[in-house]
PDB file of C-alpha atoms in Angstrom:
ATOM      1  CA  UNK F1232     -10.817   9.771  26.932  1.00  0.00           C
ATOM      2  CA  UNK F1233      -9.773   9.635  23.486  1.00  0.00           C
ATOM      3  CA  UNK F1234     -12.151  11.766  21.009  1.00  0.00           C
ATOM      4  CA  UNK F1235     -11.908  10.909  17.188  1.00  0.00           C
ATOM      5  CA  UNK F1236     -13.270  12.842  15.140  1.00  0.00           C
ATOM      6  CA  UNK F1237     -13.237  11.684  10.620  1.00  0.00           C
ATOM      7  CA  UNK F1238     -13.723  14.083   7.661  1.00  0.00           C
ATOM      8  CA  UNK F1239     -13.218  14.031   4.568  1.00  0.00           C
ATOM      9  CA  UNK F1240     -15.884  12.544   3.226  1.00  0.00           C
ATOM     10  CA  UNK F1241     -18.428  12.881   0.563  1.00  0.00           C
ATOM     11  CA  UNK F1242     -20.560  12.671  -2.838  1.00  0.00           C
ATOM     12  CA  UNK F1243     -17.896  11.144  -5.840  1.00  0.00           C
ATOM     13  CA  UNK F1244     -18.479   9.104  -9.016  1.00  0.00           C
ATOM     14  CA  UNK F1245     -17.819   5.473  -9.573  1.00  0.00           C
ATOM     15  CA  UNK F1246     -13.709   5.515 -10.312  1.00  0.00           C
ATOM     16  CA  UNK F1247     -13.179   8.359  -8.153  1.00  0.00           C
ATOM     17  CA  UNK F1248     -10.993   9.069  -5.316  1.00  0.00           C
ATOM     18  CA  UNK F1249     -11.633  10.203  -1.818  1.00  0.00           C
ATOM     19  CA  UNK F1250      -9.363  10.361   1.331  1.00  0.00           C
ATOM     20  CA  UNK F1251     -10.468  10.281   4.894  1.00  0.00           C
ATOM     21  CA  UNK F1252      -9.042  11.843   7.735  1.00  0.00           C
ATOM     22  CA  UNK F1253      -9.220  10.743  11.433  1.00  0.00           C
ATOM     23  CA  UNK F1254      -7.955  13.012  13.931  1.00  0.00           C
ATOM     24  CA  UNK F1255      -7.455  12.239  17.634  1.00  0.00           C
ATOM     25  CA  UNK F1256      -8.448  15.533  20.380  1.00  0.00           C
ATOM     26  CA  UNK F1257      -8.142  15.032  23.617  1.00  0.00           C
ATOM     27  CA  UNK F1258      -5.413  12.536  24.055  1.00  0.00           C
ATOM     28  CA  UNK F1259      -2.824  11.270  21.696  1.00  0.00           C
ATOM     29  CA  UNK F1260      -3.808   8.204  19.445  1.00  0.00           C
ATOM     30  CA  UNK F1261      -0.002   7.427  18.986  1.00  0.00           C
ATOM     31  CA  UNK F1262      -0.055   4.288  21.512  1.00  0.00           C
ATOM     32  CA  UNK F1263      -3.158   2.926  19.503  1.00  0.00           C
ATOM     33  CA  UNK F1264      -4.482   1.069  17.047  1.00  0.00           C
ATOM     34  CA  UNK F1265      -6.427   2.428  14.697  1.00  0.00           C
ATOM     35  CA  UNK F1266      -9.103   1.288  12.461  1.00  0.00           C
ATOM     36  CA  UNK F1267     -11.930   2.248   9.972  1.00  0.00           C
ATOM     37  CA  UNK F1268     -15.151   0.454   9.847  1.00  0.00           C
ATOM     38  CA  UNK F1269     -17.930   1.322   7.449  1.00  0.00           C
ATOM     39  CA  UNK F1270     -21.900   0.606   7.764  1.00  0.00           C
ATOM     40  CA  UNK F1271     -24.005   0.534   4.860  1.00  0.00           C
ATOM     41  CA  UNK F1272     -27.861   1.012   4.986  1.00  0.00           C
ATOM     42  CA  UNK F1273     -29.246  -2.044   6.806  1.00  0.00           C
ATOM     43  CA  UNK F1274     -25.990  -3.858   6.891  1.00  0.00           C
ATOM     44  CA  UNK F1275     -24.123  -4.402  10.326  1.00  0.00           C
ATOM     45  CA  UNK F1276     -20.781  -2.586  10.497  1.00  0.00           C
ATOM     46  CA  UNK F1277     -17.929  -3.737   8.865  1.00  0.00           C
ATOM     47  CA  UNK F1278     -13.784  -4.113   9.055  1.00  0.00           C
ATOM     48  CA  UNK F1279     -11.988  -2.145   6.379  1.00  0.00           C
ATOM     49  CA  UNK F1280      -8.522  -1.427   7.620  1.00  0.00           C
ATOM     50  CA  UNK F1281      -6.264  -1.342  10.286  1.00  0.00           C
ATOM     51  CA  UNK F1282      -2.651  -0.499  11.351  1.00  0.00           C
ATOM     52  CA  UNK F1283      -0.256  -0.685  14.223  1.00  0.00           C
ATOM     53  CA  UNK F1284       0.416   1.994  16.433  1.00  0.00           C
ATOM     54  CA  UNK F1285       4.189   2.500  14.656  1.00  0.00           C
ATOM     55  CA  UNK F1286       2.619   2.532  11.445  1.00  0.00           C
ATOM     56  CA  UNK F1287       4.428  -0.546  10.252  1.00  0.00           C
ATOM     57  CA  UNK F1288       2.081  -2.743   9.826  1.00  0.00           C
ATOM     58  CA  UNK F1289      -1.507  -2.863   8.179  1.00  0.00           C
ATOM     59  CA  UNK F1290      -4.764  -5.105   7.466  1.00  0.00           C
ATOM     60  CA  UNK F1291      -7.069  -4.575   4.573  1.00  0.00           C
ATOM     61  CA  UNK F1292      -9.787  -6.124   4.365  1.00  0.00           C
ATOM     62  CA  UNK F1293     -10.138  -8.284   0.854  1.00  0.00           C
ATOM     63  CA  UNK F1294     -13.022  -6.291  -0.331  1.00  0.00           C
ATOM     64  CA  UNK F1295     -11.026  -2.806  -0.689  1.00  0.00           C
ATOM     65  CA  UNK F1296      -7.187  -4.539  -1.285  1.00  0.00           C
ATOM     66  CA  UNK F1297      -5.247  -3.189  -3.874  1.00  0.00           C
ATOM     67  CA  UNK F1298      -7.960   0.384  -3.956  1.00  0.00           C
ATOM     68  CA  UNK F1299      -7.470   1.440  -0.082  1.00  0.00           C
ATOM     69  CA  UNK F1300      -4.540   2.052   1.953  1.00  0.00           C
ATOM     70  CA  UNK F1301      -4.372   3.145   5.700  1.00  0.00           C
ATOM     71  CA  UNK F1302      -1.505   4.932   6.623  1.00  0.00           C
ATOM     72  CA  UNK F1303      -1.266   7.373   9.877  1.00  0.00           C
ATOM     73  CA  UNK F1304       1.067  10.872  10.705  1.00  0.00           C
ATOM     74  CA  UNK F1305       1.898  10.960  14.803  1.00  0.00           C
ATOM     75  CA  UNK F1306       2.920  13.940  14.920  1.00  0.00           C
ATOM     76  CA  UNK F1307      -0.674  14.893  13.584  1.00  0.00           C
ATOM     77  CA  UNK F1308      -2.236  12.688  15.758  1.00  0.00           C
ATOM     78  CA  UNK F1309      -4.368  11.506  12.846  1.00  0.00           C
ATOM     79  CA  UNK F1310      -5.133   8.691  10.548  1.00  0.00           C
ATOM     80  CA  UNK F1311      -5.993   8.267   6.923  1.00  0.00           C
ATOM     81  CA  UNK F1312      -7.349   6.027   4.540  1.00  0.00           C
ATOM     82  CA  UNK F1313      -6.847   6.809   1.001  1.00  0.00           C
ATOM     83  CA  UNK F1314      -9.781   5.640  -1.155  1.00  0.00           C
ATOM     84  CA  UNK F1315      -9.492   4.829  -4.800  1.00  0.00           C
ATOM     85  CA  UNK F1316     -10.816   3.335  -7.663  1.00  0.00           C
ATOM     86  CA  UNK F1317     -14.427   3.662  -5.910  1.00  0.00           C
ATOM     87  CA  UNK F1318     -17.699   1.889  -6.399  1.00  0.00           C
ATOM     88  CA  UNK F1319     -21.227   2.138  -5.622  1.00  0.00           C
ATOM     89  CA  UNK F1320     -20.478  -0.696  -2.779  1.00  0.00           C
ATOM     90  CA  UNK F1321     -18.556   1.280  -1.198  1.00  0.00           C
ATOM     91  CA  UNK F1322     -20.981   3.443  -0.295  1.00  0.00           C
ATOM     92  CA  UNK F1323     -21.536   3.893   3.690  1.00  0.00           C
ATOM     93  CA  UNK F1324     -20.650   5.508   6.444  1.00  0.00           C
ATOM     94  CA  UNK F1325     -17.095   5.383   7.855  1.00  0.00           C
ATOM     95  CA  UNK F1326     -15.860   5.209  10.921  1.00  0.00           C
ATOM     96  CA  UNK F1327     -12.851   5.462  12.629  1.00  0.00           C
ATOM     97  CA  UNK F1328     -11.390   3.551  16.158  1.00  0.00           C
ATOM     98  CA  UNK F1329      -8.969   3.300  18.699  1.00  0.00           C
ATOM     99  CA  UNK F1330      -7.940  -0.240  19.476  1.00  0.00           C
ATOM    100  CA  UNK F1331      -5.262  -0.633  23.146  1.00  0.00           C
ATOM    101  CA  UNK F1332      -4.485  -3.491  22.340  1.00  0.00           C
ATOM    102  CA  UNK F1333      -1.739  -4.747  20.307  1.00  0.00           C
ATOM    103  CA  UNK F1334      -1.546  -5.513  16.717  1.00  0.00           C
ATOM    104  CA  UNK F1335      -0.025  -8.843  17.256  1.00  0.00           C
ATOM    105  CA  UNK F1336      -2.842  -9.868  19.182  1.00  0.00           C
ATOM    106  CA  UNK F1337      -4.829 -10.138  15.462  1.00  0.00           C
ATOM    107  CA  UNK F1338      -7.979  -8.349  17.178  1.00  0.00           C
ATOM    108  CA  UNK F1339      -8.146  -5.371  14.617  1.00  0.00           C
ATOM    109  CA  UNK F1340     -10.736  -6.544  12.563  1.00  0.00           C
ATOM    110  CA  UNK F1341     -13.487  -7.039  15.178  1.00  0.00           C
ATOM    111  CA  UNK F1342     -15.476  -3.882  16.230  1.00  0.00           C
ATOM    112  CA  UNK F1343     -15.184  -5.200  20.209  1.00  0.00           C
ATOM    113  CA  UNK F1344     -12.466  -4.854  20.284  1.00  0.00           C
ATOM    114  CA  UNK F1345     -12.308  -0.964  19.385  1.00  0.00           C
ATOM    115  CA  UNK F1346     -12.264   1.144  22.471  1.00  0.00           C
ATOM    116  CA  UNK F1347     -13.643   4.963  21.055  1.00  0.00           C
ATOM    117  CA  UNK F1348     -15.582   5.798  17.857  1.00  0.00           C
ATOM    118  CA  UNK F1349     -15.604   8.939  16.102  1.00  0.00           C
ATOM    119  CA  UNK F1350     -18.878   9.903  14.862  1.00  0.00           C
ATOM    120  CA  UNK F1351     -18.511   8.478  11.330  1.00  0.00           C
ATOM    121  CA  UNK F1352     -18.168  10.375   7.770  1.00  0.00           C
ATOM    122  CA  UNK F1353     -20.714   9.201   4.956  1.00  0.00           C
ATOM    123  CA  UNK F1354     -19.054   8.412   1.416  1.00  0.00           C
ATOM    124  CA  UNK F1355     -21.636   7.950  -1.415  1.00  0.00           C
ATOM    125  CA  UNK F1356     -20.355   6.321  -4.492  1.00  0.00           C
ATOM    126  CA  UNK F1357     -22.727   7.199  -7.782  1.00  0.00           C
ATOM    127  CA  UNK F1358     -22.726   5.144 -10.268  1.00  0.00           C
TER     128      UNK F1358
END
């Protein structure tokens, strides 16, 4: 069973930069899917970003396109997402997923369809 497990997170001021880490222990995340999700306080959890297995393809959701990017290393077995121009919005807690099925199938941005969690990073965005 896949174990994810995110850092990289943390305390920054509005306009800052943060990037998140998502490594995979346990078994190889190569053959998945991965995605980050965040949950604010008393919101339900949310799509950010996604990308294919290969790395060649990617979703972003419209709220952080244009200041996010996913991206992903194989041979590290782990998965990023690069964080810029922040705001206070942005503030949550992060979390990363494993997805089998494939990106074609357009299922990336619903959290049912995410088959392991990691334990979730919080970012904090001060205004």
């Amino acid at each position: 069973q896949a174990q994810l497990v995110e850092s990289g997170g943390g305390l920054v001021q509005a306009g800052g930069s943060l990037r998140l880490s998502c490594a995979g222990s346990g078994r190889t995340i190569t053959n998945y899917v991965m995605g980050w999700f965040r949950q604010a306080p008393g919101k339900e959890r949310e799509f950010v970003a996604a990308i294919s297995w290969s790395g060649s393809s990617t979703s972003h959701a419209d709220a952080v396109k244009g200041r996010f990017t996913i991206s992903r290393d194989n041979a590290k077995n782990t998965v990023y997402l690069q964080m810029n121009s922040l705001r206070p919005e942005d503030t949550a807690v992060y979390y990363c997923a494993a997805n089998r099925q494939s990106f074609a199938s357009r299922t990336y941005n619903q959290r049912r369809a995410y088959d392991y969690w990691g334990q979730g990073t919080q970012v904090t965005v001060s205004s």
